[in-house]
C-alpha cells in the first residue's frame, strides 16, 4: 500500500460513522433506543446515567491500559489516569463514610469474587442467603465460582412473613462456623439487621460481607441504614440506583483489609480495569454527593412504596407487605398466575419487569409465582407520585386482564401499551 493510500485508509478509520460501516449494528442500536424511549421499565437493576457520566465513559480514556493502582502502575503515561481513579476512590469513601474503596471491579460478581479471594481458602465455609430466598448467584450458586470452590450453607426466609429467619441463621452459624457470612440479595425488599448479624459473626469469628447492590444509592443518600460500622466489607454494583455505569465497588473501613482486597482485585482476579468506567464512576459518585441525589433516592423509595400500595389496594399480595428498598415483590399464587405469564404480558404492554421466585414458591425458577419490580429507572426519568399511581394502575390492569379476561389479553395489552407510550413520551431520556 502506498503512503497516500495508507493515509486515506487511516482517515477513513478515524472518521467513518457506524451507519456507513455497519448498518446492521446501527439499526439494532436504533431499535434499542426506540424501545427504551417508549417503554417504562420496572426492571429492578435498570437505570440510566446522566449525560455527563455517559460523556466520561465514551471518552478517550478507554484507550488506555492501566494495571495496578494510582502511584503504583505497570505502564508509563498514567498521571491523568491516577487523578481519575483517585477522584473515584475519594468520592466513594466520602459517599459511604469509610476509609477504603476499590473502584476497579468489572462487575458486582467480580467484587464478590475478590472478597472470597482475599478472605478465604478454597473449601472454607460460607453462610449466605439461599437463591430461592433472594440471594445472588455470586453468593454460592453451585455452578458459580462461589459454589464450586467453597462450602456453602444457606439461610432462608420465613415463608409466612417473607423476612430473614434470624434464629435459623444464628443456629446455622453456630453449627457450621462459617468464615464468611453474606447478607444482601437480589429480591429481598427489606432492611437487614446488620448489627444482629455482626453479633453472630463476632461470636463465631467470621467476617461479615454486606452486598448492597440493590440499595446502594439509598445508603449513599442516607435514606436506608448503612451497613457500616457493622460489616467488615461492603460490595455493590455501581449501575443500579447509584446511577453510575456498569461495574462493581468494594468498601471497608479497615485499611489492613483494604490492602488485602486491593491485591485480590489486581492481580488476584482481574488484570487491567476499564478506565472509562472508573472515570464514569467518579462522575456518578460526584453527582451522588449533591443534595439533588438525596431527593432522587427518597423518590425511588417513595415510588416503590406507592407501587406496592396501589397493587395491594387492587388485591395483589406484596411480599412482606411493603418495602424498604427500590424492590417490590408481588406474590401471584392466590390468583393462580405464574410469574412467567405475567412477565410476558407486561412486556407486551410496555412495562418490562421480571418473574421471580417468592418465599415458599412451588414453581420452578423458569416459571415462578412472583414478579419483581424496581423503581430506580422510572424515578430517574422524572416520574413522581402522580405518575406512579397511573403506572401502578396500568400494571394492575394487565394482571386483572390475565385473571378475569384471558380471552381479551391482547386487546388489554395494546390499550395499556398506548397509555404507557403516552406517559413515556412526557419523560424522554437523553433529549433536550
Ligand atoms: C446485581 C447484583 C450483583 C452483581 O451483578 P453483576 O451482574 O455481576 O454486576 C451482585 N449482587 C447482588 C445482590 C446484585 O443484586
Coordinates of C-alpha atoms and ligand atoms in Angstrom, one line a residue:
X1 CA 0.0 0.0 0.0
X2 CA 1.3 3.5 -0.9
X3 CA 1.8 6.0 1.9
X4 CA -1.1 8.0 0.4
X5 CA -3.5 5.1 0.4
X6 CA -2.4 4.2 3.9
X7 CA -3.2 7.8 5.0
X8 CA -6.6 7.7 3.3
X9 CA -7.4 4.4 5.0
X10 CA -6.3 5.9 8.3
X11 CA -8.5 8.9 7.8
X12 CA -11.5 6.7 7.0
X13 CA -10.7 4.5 10.1
X14 CA -11.0 7.5 12.4
X15 CA -13.9 9.3 10.7
X16 CA -16.4 6.9 9.1
X17 CA -19.6 6.6 11.0
X18 CA -21.1 3.3 12.2
X19 CA -24.2 3.7 10.0
X20 CA -21.9 3.6 7.0
X21 CA -19.6 0.8 8.1
X22 CA -22.1 -1.5 9.8
X23 CA -25.8 -0.6 9.1
X24 CA -26.9 -3.9 10.7
X25 CA -25.4 -2.9 14.0
X26 CA -26.5 0.7 13.7
X27 CA -30.1 -0.5 13.1
X28 CA -30.1 -2.8 16.1
X29 CA -28.9 0.1 18.3
X30 CA -31.5 2.4 17.0
X31 CA -34.3 0.0 17.6
X32 CA -33.0 -0.4 21.2
X33 CA -33.0 3.4 21.6
X34 CA -36.6 3.5 20.5
X35 CA -37.6 0.6 22.8
X36 CA -36.0 2.4 25.8
X37 CA -37.8 5.6 25.0
X38 CA -41.2 4.0 24.5
X39 CA -41.3 1.6 27.5
X40 CA -41.4 2.3 31.2
X41 CA -39.0 -0.2 32.7
X42 CA -39.7 -1.5 36.1
X43 CA -36.8 -4.0 36.0
X44 CA -35.1 -3.8 39.4
X45 CA -31.5 -3.4 38.1
X46 CA -32.4 -0.9 35.3
X47 CA -31.3 2.7 35.4
X48 CA -29.8 5.4 33.2
X49 CA -26.7 7.5 33.9
X50 CA -26.6 11.3 33.4
X51 CA -25.4 12.8 30.2
X52 CA -22.2 13.8 32.0
X53 CA -21.5 10.3 33.2
X54 CA -22.0 9.0 29.7
X55 CA -19.6 11.6 28.4
X56 CA -16.9 10.1 30.7
X57 CA -17.4 6.5 29.6
X58 CA -17.5 7.4 26.0
X59 CA -14.3 9.4 26.4
X60 CA -10.8 8.8 25.1
X61 CA -9.6 7.3 28.4
X62 CA -11.0 4.0 27.3
X63 CA -8.0 3.6 25.0
X64 CA -5.6 3.2 27.9
X65 CA -4.2 0.0 29.6
X66 CA -3.9 0.6 33.3
X67 CA -2.7 -2.1 35.6
X68 CA -2.1 -1.6 39.3
X69 CA -3.2 1.3 41.4
X70 CA -2.6 5.1 41.4
X71 CA 1.1 5.7 42.1
X72 CA 1.9 2.0 41.5
X73 CA 1.2 1.4 37.8
X74 CA 2.8 -1.1 35.4
X75 CA 2.9 1.3 32.4
X76 CA 4.1 4.9 31.8
X77 CA 1.8 7.8 31.0
X78 CA -0.6 7.2 33.9
X79 CA -0.7 10.7 35.5
X80 CA -4.2 11.6 34.3
X81 CA -5.5 8.1 35.0
X82 CA -4.2 8.4 38.6
X83 CA -6.1 11.6 39.0
X84 CA -9.2 9.9 37.6
X85 CA -9.0 6.8 39.8
X86 CA -8.2 8.9 42.9
X87 CA -11.3 11.0 42.3
X88 CA -13.4 7.9 42.1
X89 CA -11.9 6.4 45.2
X90 CA -12.1 9.5 47.3
X91 CA -15.7 10.2 46.3
X92 CA -16.7 6.6 47.1
X93 CA -15.2 6.9 50.5
X94 CA -16.9 10.2 51.2
X95 CA -20.2 8.8 50.0
X96 CA -20.2 5.8 52.2
X97 CA -18.2 7.3 55.0
X98 CA -15.4 4.7 55.1
X99 CA -11.6 4.6 54.8
X100 CA -11.1 2.3 51.8
X101 CA -12.7 1.9 48.3
X102 CA -11.7 -0.2 45.3
X103 CA -13.4 1.1 42.1
X104 CA -11.8 -1.4 39.7
X105 CA -14.2 -4.5 39.8
X106 CA -15.7 -5.1 36.3
X107 CA -18.9 -6.1 37.9
X108 CA -20.6 -6.9 41.2
X109 CA -19.8 -10.6 40.8
X110 CA -16.1 -9.8 40.5
X111 CA -16.2 -7.6 43.5
X112 CA -17.6 -10.6 45.5
X113 CA -15.1 -12.9 43.9
X114 CA -12.3 -10.6 45.2
X115 CA -13.7 -10.7 48.7
X116 CA -13.7 -14.5 48.6
X117 CA -10.2 -14.5 47.2
X118 CA -9.0 -12.1 50.0
X119 CA -10.6 -13.7 53.0
X120 CA -11.0 -17.4 52.3
X121 CA -9.2 -20.5 51.2
X122 CA -10.8 -23.0 48.8
X123 CA -13.1 -25.3 50.8
X124 CA -13.8 -22.8 53.5
X125 CA -17.5 -22.4 54.6
X126 CA -19.7 -19.5 53.6
X127 CA -23.1 -18.8 55.0
X128 CA -25.3 -16.8 52.6
X129 CA -28.9 -16.3 51.7
X130 CA -30.3 -19.2 49.6
X131 CA -31.0 -18.3 45.9
X132 CA -34.8 -19.1 46.2
X133 CA -34.9 -16.7 49.1
X134 CA -33.4 -13.9 47.0
X135 CA -29.7 -14.5 47.3
X136 CA -27.3 -13.6 44.4
X137 CA -25.6 -16.2 42.2
X138 CA -22.2 -14.9 43.3
X139 CA -23.0 -15.8 46.9
X140 CA -22.9 -19.6 46.3
X141 CA -24.7 -20.9 43.3
X142 CA -23.3 -24.4 42.6
X143 CA -22.3 -23.5 39.0
X144 CA -20.7 -20.2 40.0
X145 CA -17.1 -20.0 41.3
X146 CA -18.5 -19.4 44.8
X147 CA -20.4 -22.7 44.9
X148 CA -17.7 -24.6 43.1
X149 CA -14.7 -23.8 45.3
X150 CA -16.4 -23.1 48.7
X151 CA -18.6 -25.0 51.1
X152 CA -21.9 -23.1 51.0
X153 CA -24.5 -23.2 53.7
X154 CA -27.7 -21.3 53.0
X155 CA -30.1 -19.5 55.3
X156 CA -33.6 -18.7 54.2
X157 CA -36.6 -16.6 54.9
X158 CA -39.7 -17.3 56.9
X159 CA -42.3 -18.3 54.3
X160 CA -45.1 -16.7 56.3
X161 CA -43.5 -13.3 56.8
X162 CA -41.0 -13.2 53.9
X163 CA -38.4 -11.8 56.4
X164 CA -35.0 -13.3 57.1
X165 CA -35.2 -16.0 59.7
X166 CA -32.5 -14.7 62.1
X167 CA -32.9 -17.5 64.5
X168 CA -32.3 -20.1 61.8
X169 CA -29.3 -18.0 60.6
X170 CA -27.8 -17.9 64.1
X171 CA -28.3 -21.7 64.6
X172 CA -26.6 -22.4 61.2
X173 CA -23.7 -20.1 62.1
X174 CA -23.1 -21.9 65.4
X175 CA -23.4 -25.3 63.8
X176 CA -21.3 -24.7 60.7
X177 CA -18.9 -22.0 61.9
X178 CA -18.5 -20.3 58.5
X179 CA -15.5 -18.0 57.9
X180 CA -17.7 -15.6 56.0
X181 CA -21.4 -14.6 56.4
X182 CA -23.0 -12.7 53.5
X183 CA -26.1 -10.6 53.7
X184 CA -27.8 -9.0 50.7
X185 CA -29.6 -10.3 47.7
X186 CA -31.4 -9.6 44.5
X187 CA -35.0 -9.8 45.6
X188 CA -35.1 -9.1 49.4
X189 CA -37.1 -5.9 49.8
X190 CA -36.5 -5.2 53.5
X191 CA -33.7 -3.6 55.6
X192 CA -31.4 -6.1 57.1
X193 CA -30.4 -6.0 60.8
X194 CA -26.7 -5.6 60.3
X195 CA -25.9 -5.2 64.0
X196 CA -27.6 -8.5 64.8
X197 CA -25.6 -10.3 62.0
X198 CA -22.3 -8.7 63.3
X199 CA -23.0 -10.0 66.8
X200 CA -23.4 -13.5 65.3
X201 CA -20.2 -13.1 63.3
X202 CA -18.2 -11.9 66.4
X203 CA -19.4 -14.9 68.3
X204 CA -18.0 -17.4 65.8
X205 CA -15.1 -15.3 64.5
X206 CA -16.5 -14.8 61.0
X207 CA -16.2 -11.9 58.6
X208 CA -19.5 -10.1 57.6
X209 CA -20.0 -9.1 54.0
X210 CA -22.9 -6.8 53.0
X211 CA -23.7 -6.9 49.3
X212 CA -25.8 -3.7 48.9
X213 CA -26.1 -3.8 45.1
X214 CA -29.8 -3.2 45.1
X215 CA -30.0 -0.3 47.5
X216 CA -26.5 1.3 47.4
X217 CA -27.9 4.7 46.2
X218 CA -30.3 4.7 49.1
X219 CA -27.5 4.1 51.6
X220 CA -25.4 6.8 50.0
X221 CA -28.2 9.3 50.3
X222 CA -28.9 8.3 53.9
X223 CA -32.5 7.0 53.2
X224 CA -31.6 3.4 54.1
X225 CA -29.5 2.2 57.1
X226 CA -25.8 1.9 56.3
X227 CA -24.1 -1.4 56.8
X228 CA -21.1 0.5 58.4
X229 CA -19.9 0.2 61.1
X230 CA -21.3 -3.3 61.4
X231 CA -19.9 -5.0 58.4
X232 CA -16.2 -5.8 57.7
X233 CA -16.7 -5.5 53.9
X234 CA -19.3 -4.0 51.6
X235 CA -19.7 -4.8 47.9
X236 CA -22.0 -3.2 45.4
X237 CA -22.7 -2.6 41.7
X238 CA -22.4 1.0 40.5
X239 CA -25.2 0.8 37.9
X240 CA -28.4 0.2 39.9
X241 CA -29.5 3.2 42.0
X242 CA -26.0 4.6 42.4
X243 CA -26.8 5.7 38.8
X244 CA -23.3 5.0 37.5
X245 CA -22.0 3.0 34.6
X246 CA -21.9 -0.8 34.9
X247 CA -19.4 -2.2 37.4
X248 CA -18.6 -3.1 40.9
X249 CA -17.3 -1.5 44.1
X250 CA -15.6 -2.8 47.3
X251 CA -15.6 -0.8 50.5
X252 CA -14.2 -1.3 54.0
X253 CA -13.4 0.8 57.0
X254 CA -10.3 -1.3 57.8
X255 CA -7.2 -0.3 56.0
X256 CA -5.5 -3.6 56.6
X257 CA -8.4 -5.5 55.0
X258 CA -8.2 -2.9 52.2
X259 CA -4.7 -3.8 51.3
X260 CA -5.8 -7.5 51.0
X261 CA -8.8 -6.5 48.9
X262 CA -6.6 -4.4 46.5
X263 CA -4.3 -7.3 45.8
X264 CA -7.3 -9.7 45.5
X265 CA -8.7 -7.5 42.6
X266 CA -5.3 -7.0 41.0
X267 CA -3.6 -9.2 40.3
X268 CA -5.9 -11.7 42.1
X269 CA -9.0 -12.0 40.0
X270 CA -8.6 -9.2 37.4
X271 CA -5.9 -7.8 35.1
X272 CA -6.3 -4.2 33.9
X273 CA -9.6 -2.4 34.9
X274 CA -11.8 -0.5 32.4
X275 CA -10.6 3.1 32.8
X276 CA -13.6 4.7 31.1
X277 CA -15.8 3.0 33.7
X278 CA -13.6 4.3 36.5
X279 CA -13.9 7.8 35.1
X280 CA -17.7 7.5 34.8
X281 CA -18.0 6.0 38.3
X282 CA -16.1 9.1 39.6
X283 CA -18.6 11.4 37.9
X284 CA -21.6 9.4 39.2
X285 CA -20.2 9.4 42.7
X286 CA -19.7 13.2 42.5
X287 CA -23.4 13.5 41.4
X288 CA -24.5 11.3 44.3
X289 CA -22.8 13.7 46.8
X290 CA -25.0 16.5 45.6
X291 CA -28.3 17.3 47.5
X292 CA -30.3 16.6 44.4
X293 CA -29.3 12.9 44.7
X294 CA -31.0 12.7 48.2
X295 CA -34.2 13.8 46.6
X296 CA -33.8 11.2 43.9
X297 CA -33.1 8.4 46.4
X298 CA -36.0 9.3 48.6
X299 CA -38.3 9.4 45.5
X300 CA -37.1 5.9 44.4
X301 CA -38.2 4.7 47.8
X302 CA -41.4 6.6 47.8
X303 CA -42.2 5.4 44.3
X304 CA -41.5 1.8 45.3
X305 CA -43.8 2.1 48.3
X306 CA -46.5 3.7 46.2
X307 CA -46.3 1.0 43.6
X308 CA -46.7 -1.6 46.3
X309 CA -49.6 0.1 48.0
X310 CA -51.6 0.6 44.7
X311 CA -51.1 -3.1 43.8
X312 CA -52.1 -4.1 47.3
X313 CA -55.3 -2.0 47.0
X314 CA -56.0 -3.7 43.7
X315 CA -55.9 -7.0 45.5
X316 CA -52.4 -8.2 45.0
X317 CA -50.1 -9.7 47.7
X318 CA -46.9 -7.8 48.3
X319 CA -44.2 -10.0 49.9
X320 CA -43.5 -8.7 53.4
X321 CA -46.4 -6.2 52.9
X322 CA -44.1 -3.4 51.6
X323 CA -40.5 -2.4 51.1
X324 CA -37.5 -0.5 52.5
X325 CA -35.7 -0.6 49.2
X326 CA -36.4 0.1 45.5
X327 CA -37.7 -3.5 45.2
X328 CA -41.3 -4.6 45.2
X329 CA -42.1 -8.3 45.2
X330 CA -45.6 -9.5 44.1
X331 CA -46.8 -12.9 45.1
X332 CA -49.3 -14.1 42.4
X333 CA -50.1 -17.5 44.0
X334 CA -53.5 -16.6 45.3
X335 CA -54.6 -15.6 41.8
X336 CA -53.3 -18.8 40.2
X337 CA -51.0 -16.8 37.8
X338 CA -47.4 -17.6 37.1
X339 CA -44.6 -15.0 37.0
X340 CA -43.6 -16.2 33.6
X341 CA -47.0 -15.5 32.0
X342 CA -47.4 -12.1 33.9
X343 CA -43.9 -11.0 32.8
X344 CA -44.6 -11.7 29.1
X345 CA -47.9 -9.9 29.2
X346 CA -46.4 -6.8 31.0
X347 CA -43.6 -6.7 28.4
X348 CA -46.2 -6.7 25.6
X349 CA -47.8 -3.8 27.4
X350 CA -44.5 -1.8 27.5
X351 CA -43.7 -2.4 31.2
X352 CA -40.7 -4.8 31.4
X353 CA -40.2 -6.4 34.8
X354 CA -39.1 -9.9 35.7
X355 CA -40.6 -13.1 37.0
X356 CA -39.1 -14.1 40.4
X357 CA -39.4 -16.9 43.0
X358 CA -41.4 -15.8 46.1
X359 CA -41.0 -17.3 49.6
X360 CA -42.1 -20.9 49.6
X361 CA -42.6 -20.9 45.8
X362 CA -43.8 -24.3 44.4
X363 CA -42.9 -23.3 40.8
X364 CA -39.6 -23.8 39.0
X365 CA -37.2 -20.8 38.7
X366 CA -38.1 -20.7 35.0
X367 CA -41.8 -20.3 35.8
X368 CA -42.2 -18.8 39.3
X369 CA -45.2 -17.4 41.1
X370 CA -44.0 -13.9 41.5
X371 CA -42.9 -10.7 39.9
X372 CA -40.0 -8.4 40.9
X373 CA -40.3 -4.6 40.3
X374 CA -37.9 -1.8 40.9
X375 CA -38.3 1.9 40.6
X376 CA -34.8 3.2 40.1
X377 CA -35.2 3.8 36.3
X378 CA -38.6 5.4 36.2
X379 CA -37.6 7.7 39.0
X380 CA -34.5 8.9 37.0
X381 CA -36.9 9.7 34.1
X382 CA -38.8 12.0 36.5
X383 CA -41.9 10.0 37.4
X384 CA -43.1 11.0 40.8
X385 CA -46.2 10.1 42.9
X386 CA -49.0 11.1 40.4
X387 CA -47.4 9.2 37.6
X388 CA -46.5 6.2 39.8
X389 CA -50.2 5.9 40.7
X390 CA -51.0 5.8 37.0
X391 CA -48.2 3.3 36.2
X392 CA -49.1 1.0 39.1
X393 CA -52.7 1.1 37.9
X394 CA -51.7 0.0 34.4
X395 CA -49.7 -2.9 35.9
X396 CA -52.8 -3.9 37.8
X397 CA -55.0 -3.6 34.6
X398 CA -52.7 -6.1 32.8
X399 CA -52.7 -8.5 35.7
X400 CA -56.5 -8.2 36.2
X401 CA -56.9 -8.9 32.4
X402 CA -54.9 -12.1 32.7
X403 CA -57.0 -13.3 35.6
X404 CA -60.5 -12.1 34.6
X405 CA -60.5 -11.7 30.8
X406 CA -58.0 -14.3 29.5
X407 CA -59.6 -14.1 26.0
X408 CA -59.1 -10.4 25.7
X409 CA -55.5 -10.2 26.9
X410 CA -54.1 -9.0 23.6
X411 CA -56.5 -6.1 23.4
X412 CA -55.8 -5.1 27.0
X413 CA -52.1 -5.2 26.4
X414 CA -52.5 -3.0 23.4
X415 CA -54.6 -0.5 25.3
X416 CA -52.2 -0.3 28.2
X417 CA -49.2 0.0 25.7
X418 CA -50.8 3.1 24.2
X419 CA -51.1 4.7 27.6
X420 CA -47.5 3.7 28.6
X421 CA -46.2 5.2 25.4
X422 CA -48.1 8.4 26.0
X423 CA -46.7 8.6 29.6
X424 CA -43.2 7.7 28.5
X425 CA -43.2 10.4 25.8
X426 CA -43.6 13.0 28.5
X427 CA -40.5 11.7 30.3
X428 CA -37.9 11.3 27.5
X429 CA -34.3 10.2 28.1
X430 CA -31.2 11.8 26.7
X431 CA -33.1 14.5 24.8
X432 CA -33.2 18.3 25.1
Ligands
LIG1 C1 -26.9 -7.1 40.6 C2 -26.2 -7.8 41.8 C3 -24.9 -8.2 41.7 C4 -23.9 -8.0 40.6 O1 -24.3 -8.4 39.4 P1 -23.3 -8.2 38.1 O2 -24.1 -8.6 37.0 O3 -22.2 -9.2 38.3 O4 -22.7 -6.8 38.1 C5 -24.3 -8.7 42.9 N1 -25.0 -8.9 44.0 C6 -26.3 -8.6 44.0 C7 -27.0 -8.8 45.3 C8 -26.9 -8.0 42.9 O5 -28.2 -7.7 43.0

